[in-house]
C-alpha cells in the first residue's frame, strides 16, 4: 500500500497507473500531475521511478509547460532513449515542429524490434507516427500506422479506453469510404463506452457528430444531436445533464439551429442551479446560454427575455471575478489553461465594459503571445497573431481615423507574422483553420489576390466547413460570395 498522506491509496502500481490514465482521459491533468509528483517525491514505487518520471513529463506537455517537460526529458534521455524519442516527438508536434517530430518518431519505430517494449508504448508510438504521416498527406501510410497502433493497443494490458486510437482509425475508414470497417470499429468503440463515465460519453457523442459533419448534411447532424439528447439525458446525473444541455445548445447553434425550446426551457427552469455552479462551470455555461440567446430570432429571444436579463447581469457584475478566481488557482505549469482564461478575460472586458479600450485588449494579447513564445508554443503563437488581426478587424470602419489606420497596419503586420511561421506546421490539423482566417483578414483589407490564394489552400485540404464554428462558417461564405473566381468545391449548407 502507498504511504499515508497521499491523495488516495492504491494496492499496486498497475492500479495507480490506471487511475492516472483515467484522470488524463478526463482532462484532469492537474490532479494527475500532483498525484504522480507526490508519489515520485516520496519514493513510493521506487522500482517504477523511470515510468513516473516519464508520466510527469508527459502531463507537463499536455499542460503546455514545454520548458519544464524538456528539463525532465534530458534526464529521461540518459535512461530510456526510446521513451525520450516518443515524448520528444509528441512535444515537437505540440510546438508545431512537424519535420523534427517525424525524425524522432521514426527513430522510435526503428527501436521497436526490441522484445522488451510493452504494447501500450508501441501503440502510442504508431498512433503518433500516423498523425505525422497524415499531416504529410500520405494517407495509405496513415492507415497502416493506425492499424498497427490499434493491434498493439488491444493486445496490451491497458484497461483505459484510448479514444484517440479508436477515433483515428474509424475516421480513416470514413476517409477511404470503407463503410464495412467504419461500421465495424464504430460498433466496437460504442460497446466499450460506459454510461457511467461522462467523459467517455461526451467523447463518442462528439466524435459521431464530427463524422456526420463530413457528410455535408446539416439535417442529419441536427437529428443526431437531438436524438443523442433524448437518448442520453436520463442516464446522466443532474450536474452532468446541466453541462450536457449547454453543449447541446452550442452544437445545435453550429449546425444552424438557434433554439430548441425543450432544451432552453430546461435551462431556464434550472437557471439558479447554473448560477450556483463553481466559478469555472458557471462562467462557461452562462456564456453558452447568453450567446445562443443573443443570436436567436426575436420571438425566441422574447420568450426567454427574463433569463437573458439575469444572465446579462451576471456577465456585467460577476463574470470577470469568476475568471480571475480561476486564473488565481492555476498551477504555474497549467499554461494552456492560463492562456485560455486570459482570452476569456479579454472577451468579458470587451463585451461587458462601459468603454471599449483597444489598447488594453491589444496589450493583453501581446502578453499572451509572449507567453506562447516563452513556452515554445508555435501553434498558439500563430493563433494569437490571428486573434490580434481579428480584434483589429472590428475597428477598420471606426470613425477614429488614427485608430482605423493603426488597425489596418496591425492586421497586415500580424497576418504576415502568422504566414511566416506556417511552413513549419506542414499539414498540421490547425493549418486549414489558419488558411481560412488568413484568407479572410487579407480579404478584409483588400488584399484580394492573396485572399484568393489562401482560400484555395483551405479548400484543397478537403475539410468540410461544417466542422468549424459559426463565425468561421460566416467568414467562409462571405468570401465565397465576393471572391467569385475561387473554385467552389464545398457545397452551401443544406
Short mmCIF file of C-alpha atoms in Angstrom, two decimals:
data_model
loop_
_atom_site.label_atom_id
_atom_site.label_comp_id
_atom_site.label_asym_id
_atom_site.label_seq_id
_atom_site.Cartn_x
_atom_site.Cartn_y
_atom_site.Cartn_z
CA UNK A 1 0.00 0.00 0.00
CA UNK A 2 1.07 3.58 -0.52
CA UNK A 3 2.35 5.66 2.34
CA UNK A 4 -0.20 7.69 4.27
CA UNK A 5 -0.78 11.27 3.21
CA UNK A 6 -1.22 10.58 -0.48
CA UNK A 7 -4.43 11.64 -2.22
CA UNK A 8 -5.56 8.02 -2.45
CA UNK A 9 -4.22 4.58 -1.55
CA UNK A 10 -3.62 2.00 -4.25
CA UNK A 11 -2.95 -1.69 -3.93
CA UNK A 12 -0.23 -1.78 -6.59
CA UNK A 13 1.39 0.22 -9.34
CA UNK A 14 -0.93 -1.04 -12.09
CA UNK A 15 -3.94 0.22 -10.13
CA UNK A 16 -2.19 3.55 -9.58
CA UNK A 17 -1.27 3.85 -13.28
CA UNK A 18 -4.85 3.06 -14.36
CA UNK A 19 -6.09 5.84 -12.11
CA UNK A 20 -3.61 8.30 -13.64
CA UNK A 21 -4.67 7.27 -17.16
CA UNK A 22 -8.30 7.85 -16.20
CA UNK A 23 -7.54 11.34 -14.88
CA UNK A 24 -5.67 12.21 -18.08
CA UNK A 25 -8.54 10.87 -20.21
CA UNK A 26 -10.89 13.14 -18.26
CA UNK A 27 -8.59 16.14 -18.86
CA UNK A 28 -7.94 16.37 -15.13
CA UNK A 29 -4.25 16.94 -15.77
CA UNK A 30 -3.57 18.92 -12.62
CA UNK A 31 -4.77 16.18 -10.29
CA UNK A 32 -2.86 13.61 -12.35
CA UNK A 33 0.36 15.63 -12.13
CA UNK A 34 0.04 16.31 -8.42
CA UNK A 35 -0.53 12.63 -7.69
CA UNK A 36 2.37 11.45 -9.88
CA UNK A 37 4.67 14.10 -8.45
CA UNK A 38 3.76 13.25 -4.86
CA UNK A 39 4.37 9.55 -5.42
CA UNK A 40 7.66 10.32 -7.18
CA UNK A 41 8.92 12.72 -4.50
CA UNK A 42 8.06 10.33 -1.65
CA UNK A 43 9.84 7.44 -3.29
CA UNK A 44 6.76 5.21 -3.48
CA UNK A 45 7.00 2.55 -6.19
CA UNK A 46 10.75 3.18 -6.35
CA UNK A 47 11.16 0.43 -8.95
CA UNK A 48 8.85 2.42 -11.25
CA UNK A 49 10.74 5.69 -10.86
CA UNK A 50 11.54 5.92 -14.59
CA UNK A 51 7.88 5.41 -15.51
CA UNK A 52 6.81 8.06 -13.00
CA UNK A 53 9.34 10.49 -14.43
CA UNK A 54 8.02 9.81 -17.94
CA UNK A 55 4.45 10.48 -16.77
CA UNK A 56 5.48 13.77 -15.15
CA UNK A 57 6.98 14.96 -18.43
CA UNK A 58 4.02 13.67 -20.44
CA UNK A 59 1.48 15.56 -18.30
CA UNK A 60 3.57 18.74 -18.47
CA UNK A 61 3.43 18.50 -22.28
CA UNK A 62 -0.36 18.15 -22.07
CA UNK A 63 -0.45 21.27 -19.87
CA UNK A 64 1.74 23.29 -22.24
CA UNK A 65 4.78 23.75 -20.00
CA UNK A 66 7.28 22.69 -22.65
CA UNK A 67 10.41 24.11 -20.93
CA UNK A 68 9.65 22.18 -17.70
CA UNK A 69 8.99 19.00 -19.67
CA UNK A 70 12.24 19.48 -21.57
CA UNK A 71 14.24 19.53 -18.32
CA UNK A 72 12.80 16.15 -17.35
CA UNK A 73 13.37 14.83 -20.86
CA UNK A 74 17.10 15.46 -20.52
CA UNK A 75 17.11 13.01 -17.61
CA UNK A 76 14.91 10.50 -19.45
CA UNK A 77 17.20 10.64 -22.50
CA UNK A 78 20.07 9.17 -20.47
CA UNK A 79 17.98 6.29 -19.09
CA UNK A 80 15.36 5.37 -21.71
CA UNK A 81 16.12 6.69 -25.20
CA UNK A 82 13.05 5.06 -26.77
CA UNK A 83 10.66 6.86 -24.45
CA UNK A 84 12.66 10.03 -24.93
CA UNK A 85 12.19 9.83 -28.72
CA UNK A 86 8.45 9.22 -28.37
CA UNK A 87 7.79 12.01 -25.89
CA UNK A 88 10.11 14.50 -27.56
CA UNK A 89 8.33 13.80 -30.86
CA UNK A 90 4.96 14.39 -29.18
CA UNK A 91 6.28 17.62 -27.69
CA UNK A 92 7.57 18.83 -31.04
CA UNK A 93 4.13 18.23 -32.54
CA UNK A 94 2.60 20.36 -29.79
CA UNK A 95 5.07 23.07 -30.80
CA UNK A 96 4.22 22.63 -34.48
CA UNK A 97 7.71 21.33 -35.42
CA UNK A 98 6.41 18.54 -37.68
CA UNK A 99 9.60 17.63 -39.56
CA UNK A 100 11.69 17.25 -36.40
CA UNK A 101 8.84 15.30 -34.76
CA UNK A 102 8.77 12.85 -37.67
CA UNK A 103 12.50 12.14 -37.49
CA UNK A 104 12.37 11.28 -33.80
CA UNK A 105 9.20 9.21 -34.14
CA UNK A 106 10.76 7.21 -36.98
CA UNK A 107 13.81 6.63 -34.79
CA UNK A 108 11.49 5.31 -32.06
CA UNK A 109 9.80 2.92 -34.53
CA UNK A 110 13.17 1.59 -35.62
CA UNK A 111 13.86 0.64 -31.99
CA UNK A 112 10.61 -1.33 -31.54
CA UNK A 113 12.21 -4.60 -32.60
CA UNK A 114 13.40 -4.91 -29.01
CA UNK A 115 11.10 -7.50 -27.45
CA UNK A 116 11.13 -5.68 -24.10
CA UNK A 117 8.95 -2.82 -25.35
CA UNK A 118 5.40 -3.03 -23.97
CA UNK A 119 2.42 -2.92 -26.34
CA UNK A 120 0.95 0.24 -24.80
CA UNK A 121 4.06 2.22 -25.74
CA UNK A 122 4.17 0.63 -29.20
CA UNK A 123 0.53 1.65 -29.75
CA UNK A 124 1.27 5.23 -28.69
CA UNK A 125 4.32 5.48 -30.98
CA UNK A 126 2.46 4.21 -34.05
CA UNK A 127 -0.50 6.45 -33.28
CA UNK A 128 1.83 9.43 -33.13
CA UNK A 129 3.51 8.40 -36.38
CA UNK A 130 0.12 8.07 -38.07
CA UNK A 131 -0.76 11.62 -37.02
CA UNK A 132 2.52 12.87 -38.51
CA UNK A 133 2.01 10.99 -41.79
CA UNK A 134 -1.49 12.45 -42.03
CA UNK A 135 -0.03 15.91 -41.87
CA UNK A 136 2.14 14.92 -44.85
CA UNK A 137 -0.88 13.63 -46.76
CA UNK A 138 0.45 10.03 -47.02
CA UNK A 139 -2.96 8.50 -46.33
CA UNK A 140 -2.09 4.86 -47.07
CA UNK A 141 0.81 5.11 -44.60
CA UNK A 142 -1.54 6.76 -42.10
CA UNK A 143 -3.96 3.83 -42.26
CA UNK A 144 -1.16 1.30 -41.82
CA UNK A 145 0.15 3.17 -38.79
CA UNK A 146 -3.28 3.47 -37.16
CA UNK A 147 -3.99 -0.22 -37.81
CA UNK A 148 -0.72 -1.19 -36.15
CA UNK A 149 -1.46 1.16 -33.24
CA UNK A 150 -4.87 -0.46 -32.75
CA UNK A 151 -3.44 -4.00 -32.88
CA UNK A 152 -0.81 -3.22 -30.24
CA UNK A 153 -3.39 -1.44 -28.10
CA UNK A 154 -5.89 -4.34 -27.98
CA UNK A 155 -3.04 -6.71 -27.12
CA UNK A 156 -1.86 -4.55 -24.23
CA UNK A 157 -2.83 -4.60 -20.57
CA UNK A 158 -4.21 -1.07 -20.85
CA UNK A 159 -7.75 -1.05 -19.48
CA UNK A 160 -8.43 2.64 -20.18
CA UNK A 161 -10.24 3.43 -23.44
CA UNK A 162 -7.84 5.16 -25.78
CA UNK A 163 -10.30 7.42 -27.61
CA UNK A 164 -7.57 8.79 -29.83
CA UNK A 165 -6.67 5.36 -31.25
CA UNK A 166 -10.28 4.38 -31.97
CA UNK A 167 -11.25 7.74 -33.43
CA UNK A 168 -8.19 7.99 -35.66
CA UNK A 169 -8.78 4.53 -37.13
CA UNK A 170 -12.53 5.00 -37.65
CA UNK A 171 -12.05 8.43 -39.22
CA UNK A 172 -9.55 6.95 -41.69
CA UNK A 173 -12.02 4.27 -42.76
CA UNK A 174 -14.54 7.05 -43.36
CA UNK A 175 -11.95 8.94 -45.41
CA UNK A 176 -11.43 5.86 -47.61
CA UNK A 177 -15.22 5.28 -47.84
CA UNK A 178 -14.71 1.85 -46.27
CA UNK A 179 -18.22 1.57 -44.84
CA UNK A 180 -17.87 -2.01 -43.57
CA UNK A 181 -14.80 -1.28 -41.43
CA UNK A 182 -16.18 2.11 -40.42
CA UNK A 183 -19.32 0.48 -39.01
CA UNK A 184 -17.40 -2.47 -37.55
CA UNK A 185 -14.99 -0.40 -35.49
CA UNK A 186 -17.63 2.16 -34.54
CA UNK A 187 -19.67 -0.70 -33.00
CA UNK A 188 -16.61 -1.99 -31.14
CA UNK A 189 -15.94 1.53 -29.86
CA UNK A 190 -19.56 2.01 -28.75
CA UNK A 191 -19.60 -1.25 -26.80
CA UNK A 192 -16.61 -0.11 -24.72
CA UNK A 193 -18.31 3.10 -23.57
CA UNK A 194 -19.63 3.04 -20.03
CA UNK A 195 -22.81 5.10 -19.49
CA UNK A 196 -21.45 5.95 -16.04
CA UNK A 197 -18.38 7.71 -17.44
CA UNK A 198 -19.42 11.18 -18.59
CA UNK A 199 -16.10 11.85 -20.29
CA UNK A 200 -16.35 8.70 -22.43
CA UNK A 201 -19.97 9.54 -23.23
CA UNK A 202 -19.10 13.04 -24.49
CA UNK A 203 -16.12 11.73 -26.43
CA UNK A 204 -18.13 9.29 -28.56
CA UNK A 205 -21.12 11.63 -28.88
CA UNK A 206 -18.93 14.44 -30.25
CA UNK A 207 -16.99 12.03 -32.45
CA UNK A 208 -20.17 10.75 -34.12
CA UNK A 209 -21.12 14.35 -34.86
CA UNK A 210 -17.68 15.01 -36.37
CA UNK A 211 -18.19 12.02 -38.70
CA UNK A 212 -21.62 13.33 -39.75
CA UNK A 213 -20.22 16.79 -40.49
CA UNK A 214 -18.04 15.27 -43.19
CA UNK A 215 -21.24 14.20 -44.99
CA UNK A 216 -22.34 17.83 -45.51
CA UNK A 217 -25.93 17.11 -44.39
CA UNK A 218 -26.89 19.54 -41.65
CA UNK A 219 -30.27 17.96 -41.03
CA UNK A 220 -28.57 14.64 -40.29
CA UNK A 221 -26.33 16.43 -37.80
CA UNK A 222 -29.30 18.08 -36.11
CA UNK A 223 -31.11 14.73 -35.92
CA UNK A 224 -28.07 13.13 -34.25
CA UNK A 225 -27.77 15.97 -31.72
CA UNK A 226 -31.46 15.84 -30.77
CA UNK A 227 -31.57 12.03 -30.73
CA UNK A 228 -28.44 11.95 -28.57
CA UNK A 229 -30.02 14.43 -26.20
CA UNK A 230 -33.21 12.38 -25.78
CA UNK A 231 -31.42 9.02 -25.55
CA UNK A 232 -28.86 10.08 -23.00
CA UNK A 233 -30.37 12.73 -20.73
CA UNK A 234 -31.91 10.09 -18.45
CA UNK A 235 -28.53 8.39 -17.98
CA UNK A 236 -26.83 11.50 -16.62
CA UNK A 237 -26.70 12.93 -13.13
CA UNK A 238 -28.33 16.32 -12.65
CA UNK A 239 -24.97 18.07 -12.81
CA UNK A 240 -23.89 16.17 -15.91
CA UNK A 241 -27.21 16.95 -17.59
CA UNK A 242 -26.85 20.67 -16.95
CA UNK A 243 -23.44 20.62 -18.64
CA UNK A 244 -24.76 18.46 -21.48
CA UNK A 245 -27.64 20.85 -22.17
CA UNK A 246 -25.23 23.74 -22.64
CA UNK A 247 -23.03 21.75 -25.01
CA UNK A 248 -26.16 20.67 -26.90
CA UNK A 249 -27.11 24.33 -27.37
CA UNK A 250 -23.71 25.08 -28.90
CA UNK A 251 -23.76 22.02 -31.19
CA UNK A 252 -27.23 22.92 -32.47
CA UNK A 253 -26.12 26.50 -32.98
CA UNK A 254 -23.12 25.46 -35.07
CA UNK A 255 -25.45 23.23 -37.10
CA UNK A 256 -27.66 26.23 -37.85
CA UNK A 257 -30.47 25.61 -35.33
CA UNK A 258 -30.60 28.52 -32.92
CA UNK A 259 -33.19 27.43 -30.35
CA UNK A 260 -34.71 24.10 -29.35
CA UNK A 261 -37.40 25.03 -26.83
CA UNK A 262 -37.20 21.75 -24.91
CA UNK A 263 -33.51 22.30 -24.16
CA UNK A 264 -33.83 26.02 -23.45
CA UNK A 265 -36.94 25.50 -21.29
CA UNK A 266 -34.98 23.07 -19.12
CA UNK A 267 -32.08 25.53 -18.87
CA UNK A 268 -34.45 28.34 -17.88
CA UNK A 269 -36.10 26.13 -15.25
CA UNK A 270 -32.68 25.31 -13.79
CA UNK A 271 -31.07 28.73 -14.12
CA UNK A 272 -30.41 29.06 -10.38
CA UNK A 273 -28.53 25.77 -10.50
CA UNK A 274 -26.24 27.22 -13.19
CA UNK A 275 -25.72 30.42 -11.22
CA UNK A 276 -24.56 28.38 -8.20
CA UNK A 277 -22.00 26.21 -10.00
CA UNK A 278 -18.27 26.50 -9.41
CA UNK A 279 -16.78 29.70 -10.90
CA UNK A 280 -15.40 27.94 -13.97
CA UNK A 281 -18.55 25.97 -14.78
CA UNK A 282 -20.81 28.93 -14.05
CA UNK A 283 -18.87 31.20 -16.38
CA UNK A 284 -18.69 28.84 -19.37
CA UNK A 285 -22.29 27.62 -19.08
CA UNK A 286 -23.69 31.14 -18.77
CA UNK A 287 -21.58 32.25 -21.73
CA UNK A 288 -23.01 29.48 -23.96
CA UNK A 289 -26.61 30.24 -22.96
CA UNK A 290 -26.45 34.00 -23.43
CA UNK A 291 -24.53 33.63 -26.71
CA UNK A 292 -27.30 31.46 -28.15
CA UNK A 293 -30.00 33.84 -26.95
CA UNK A 294 -28.30 36.87 -28.47
CA UNK A 295 -28.25 35.22 -31.91
CA UNK A 296 -31.78 33.79 -31.73
CA UNK A 297 -34.73 35.19 -33.65
CA UNK A 298 -36.87 37.85 -31.94
CA UNK A 299 -39.74 35.56 -30.98
CA UNK A 300 -37.43 33.05 -29.30
CA UNK A 301 -35.47 35.82 -27.60
CA UNK A 302 -38.63 37.39 -26.17
CA UNK A 303 -39.73 34.04 -24.78
CA UNK A 304 -36.61 33.89 -22.63
CA UNK A 305 -36.06 37.58 -22.02
CA UNK A 306 -36.21 37.32 -18.22
CA UNK A 307 -33.46 34.68 -18.26
CA UNK A 308 -31.45 36.84 -20.65
CA UNK A 309 -31.51 39.82 -18.27
CA UNK A 310 -30.38 37.65 -15.34
CA UNK A 311 -27.52 36.25 -17.39
CA UNK A 312 -26.60 39.69 -18.66
CA UNK A 313 -26.44 40.93 -15.08
CA UNK A 314 -24.10 38.05 -14.23
CA UNK A 315 -21.85 38.85 -17.21
CA UNK A 316 -21.56 42.52 -16.21
CA UNK A 317 -21.17 42.04 -12.47
CA UNK A 318 -19.59 38.67 -11.72
CA UNK A 319 -18.09 37.01 -14.81
CA UNK A 320 -14.72 38.78 -14.66
CA UNK A 321 -14.44 37.90 -10.97
CA UNK A 322 -15.07 34.22 -11.76
CA UNK A 323 -12.38 34.21 -14.44
CA UNK A 324 -9.84 35.93 -12.18
CA UNK A 325 -10.66 33.39 -9.46
CA UNK A 326 -9.94 30.55 -11.90
CA UNK A 327 -6.66 32.15 -13.02
CA UNK A 328 -5.52 32.70 -9.42
CA UNK A 329 -5.99 28.98 -8.66
CA UNK A 330 -3.90 27.73 -11.59
CA UNK A 331 -0.59 25.98 -11.04
CA UNK A 332 2.40 27.51 -12.83
CA UNK A 333 2.61 24.59 -15.28
CA UNK A 334 -1.04 24.98 -16.47
CA UNK A 335 -0.01 27.12 -19.42
CA UNK A 336 -2.77 26.18 -21.87
CA UNK A 337 -5.40 26.81 -19.22
CA UNK A 338 -3.92 30.20 -18.33
CA UNK A 339 -3.84 31.29 -21.98
CA UNK A 340 -7.47 30.23 -22.49
CA UNK A 341 -8.66 32.07 -19.38
CA UNK A 342 -6.71 35.23 -20.23
CA UNK A 343 -8.53 35.23 -23.57
CA UNK A 344 -11.86 34.89 -21.75
CA UNK A 345 -10.93 37.89 -19.63
CA UNK A 346 -10.39 39.87 -22.83
CA UNK A 347 -13.81 38.76 -24.10
CA UNK A 348 -15.60 39.95 -20.96
CA UNK A 349 -13.64 43.21 -20.89
CA UNK A 350 -14.68 43.90 -24.49
CA UNK A 351 -18.30 42.79 -24.41
CA UNK A 352 -19.36 43.85 -20.92
CA UNK A 353 -17.46 47.04 -20.19
CA UNK A 354 -18.85 50.55 -20.42
CA UNK A 355 -15.93 51.79 -22.54
CA UNK A 356 -14.03 49.78 -25.17
CA UNK A 357 -10.29 50.03 -24.57
CA UNK A 358 -8.48 48.75 -27.66
CA UNK A 359 -5.02 49.40 -26.23
CA UNK A 360 -5.77 47.25 -23.17
CA UNK A 361 -7.02 44.39 -25.35
CA UNK A 362 -4.07 44.65 -27.73
CA UNK A 363 -1.50 44.76 -24.91
CA UNK A 364 -3.10 41.75 -23.22
CA UNK A 365 -2.97 39.79 -26.48
CA UNK A 366 0.70 40.75 -26.89
CA UNK A 367 1.34 39.43 -23.36
CA UNK A 368 -0.37 36.15 -24.26
CA UNK A 369 1.69 35.97 -27.45
CA UNK A 370 4.85 36.44 -25.39
CA UNK A 371 3.72 33.64 -23.04
CA UNK A 372 3.28 31.34 -26.05
CA UNK A 373 6.72 32.21 -27.41
CA UNK A 374 8.33 31.71 -23.98
CA UNK A 375 6.84 28.22 -23.72
CA UNK A 376 7.70 27.30 -27.33
CA UNK A 377 4.02 27.01 -28.32
CA UNK A 378 4.29 27.91 -32.00
CA UNK A 379 0.73 26.93 -32.93
CA UNK A 380 -0.76 29.11 -30.23
CA UNK A 381 1.61 31.95 -31.11
CA UNK A 382 0.23 31.89 -34.67
CA UNK A 383 -3.29 31.71 -33.28
CA UNK A 384 -2.72 34.83 -31.16
CA UNK A 385 -1.33 36.73 -34.16
CA UNK A 386 -4.61 35.94 -35.91
CA UNK A 387 -6.59 36.85 -32.78
CA UNK A 388 -4.94 40.27 -32.93
CA UNK A 389 -5.92 40.60 -36.60
CA UNK A 390 -9.49 39.68 -35.68
CA UNK A 391 -9.57 42.27 -32.90
CA UNK A 392 -8.28 44.94 -35.25
CA UNK A 393 -10.92 43.96 -37.79
CA UNK A 394 -13.64 45.41 -35.54
CA UNK A 395 -12.00 48.84 -35.82
CA UNK A 396 -11.32 49.24 -39.54
CA UNK A 397 -14.65 51.03 -40.02
CA UNK A 398 -14.06 53.26 -36.99
CA UNK A 399 -14.74 57.00 -37.21
CA UNK A 400 -11.47 57.44 -35.30
CA UNK A 401 -9.12 57.77 -38.28
CA UNK A 402 -5.97 57.23 -36.21
CA UNK A 403 -7.36 54.01 -34.69
CA UNK A 404 -8.55 52.82 -38.10
CA UNK A 405 -5.15 53.35 -39.75
CA UNK A 406 -3.32 51.72 -36.86
CA UNK A 407 -5.58 48.66 -37.02
CA UNK A 408 -5.21 48.27 -40.78
CA UNK A 409 -1.44 48.26 -40.30
CA UNK A 410 -1.63 45.80 -37.41
CA UNK A 411 -3.79 43.37 -39.41
CA UNK A 412 -1.20 43.35 -42.18
CA UNK A 413 1.67 43.02 -39.68
CA UNK A 414 0.24 40.11 -37.67
CA UNK A 415 -1.09 38.22 -40.69
CA UNK A 416 2.43 38.42 -42.16
CA UNK A 417 3.87 37.13 -38.87
CA UNK A 418 1.44 34.20 -38.93
CA UNK A 419 2.21 33.39 -42.58
CA UNK A 420 5.95 33.47 -41.91
CA UNK A 421 5.64 30.61 -39.40
CA UNK A 422 3.08 28.42 -41.19
CA UNK A 423 5.67 26.47 -43.20
CA UNK A 424 6.89 24.78 -40.00
CA UNK A 425 3.47 23.24 -39.43
CA UNK A 426 3.34 21.30 -42.73
CA UNK A 427 -0.17 19.78 -42.72
CA UNK A 428 -0.86 20.09 -39.03
CA UNK A 429 -4.65 19.90 -38.31
CA UNK A 430 -4.75 23.58 -37.31
CA UNK A 431 -3.28 24.73 -40.63
CA UNK A 432 -6.59 24.53 -42.52
CA UNK A 433 -8.23 26.86 -40.00
CA UNK A 434 -5.27 29.24 -40.24
CA UNK A 435 -5.55 29.27 -44.05
CA UNK A 436 -9.20 30.29 -43.75
CA UNK A 437 -8.53 33.05 -41.23
CA UNK A 438 -5.58 34.45 -43.16
CA UNK A 439 -7.72 34.48 -46.31
CA UNK A 440 -10.45 36.41 -44.52
CA UNK A 441 -8.22 39.03 -42.91
CA UNK A 442 -6.50 39.65 -46.25
CA UNK A 443 -9.94 39.90 -47.85
CA UNK A 444 -10.94 42.48 -45.21
CA UNK A 445 -8.02 44.77 -46.04
CA UNK A 446 -8.49 44.41 -49.81
CA UNK A 447 -5.55 42.08 -50.46
CA UNK A 448 -7.76 40.23 -52.93
CA UNK A 449 -5.27 38.03 -54.76
CA UNK A 450 -3.57 36.91 -51.55
CA UNK A 451 -7.00 36.19 -50.08
CA UNK A 452 -7.98 34.02 -53.06
CA UNK A 453 -4.73 32.08 -52.75
CA UNK A 454 -5.30 31.21 -49.10
CA UNK A 455 -8.98 30.42 -49.61
CA UNK A 456 -7.99 27.95 -52.31
CA UNK A 457 -5.38 26.48 -49.96
CA UNK A 458 -8.12 25.97 -47.37
CA UNK A 459 -10.42 24.28 -49.88
CA UNK A 460 -7.66 21.96 -51.08
CA UNK A 461 -7.45 20.48 -47.56
CA UNK A 462 -10.87 18.90 -48.25
CA UNK A 463 -12.12 19.61 -44.72
CA UNK A 464 -15.79 20.48 -44.70
CA UNK A 465 -16.62 23.98 -43.49
CA UNK A 466 -19.38 22.45 -41.31
CA UNK A 467 -16.63 21.28 -38.92
CA UNK A 468 -15.92 24.88 -37.94
CA UNK A 469 -17.62 27.41 -35.72
CA UNK A 470 -20.49 29.64 -36.77
CA UNK A 471 -18.09 32.58 -37.06
CA UNK A 472 -15.67 30.75 -39.37
CA UNK A 473 -18.55 29.49 -41.49
CA UNK A 474 -19.79 33.07 -41.89
CA UNK A 475 -16.29 34.22 -42.90
CA UNK A 476 -16.10 31.45 -45.47
CA UNK A 477 -19.45 32.14 -47.12
CA UNK A 478 -18.81 35.88 -47.21
CA UNK A 479 -15.63 35.25 -49.16
CA UNK A 480 -17.35 32.76 -51.46
CA UNK A 481 -19.96 35.37 -52.32
CA UNK A 482 -17.39 38.06 -53.06
CA UNK A 483 -14.36 36.21 -54.39
CA UNK A 484 -16.33 34.62 -57.21
CA UNK A 485 -13.30 33.39 -59.12
CA UNK A 486 -12.30 31.00 -56.32
CA UNK A 487 -13.18 27.43 -57.13
CA UNK A 488 -16.30 26.26 -55.33
CA UNK A 489 -15.57 22.74 -54.12
CA UNK A 490 -17.68 22.75 -50.97
CA UNK A 491 -21.44 23.00 -51.11
CA UNK A 492 -23.51 25.56 -49.24
CA UNK A 493 -25.15 24.14 -46.10
CA UNK A 494 -28.40 22.24 -46.58
#
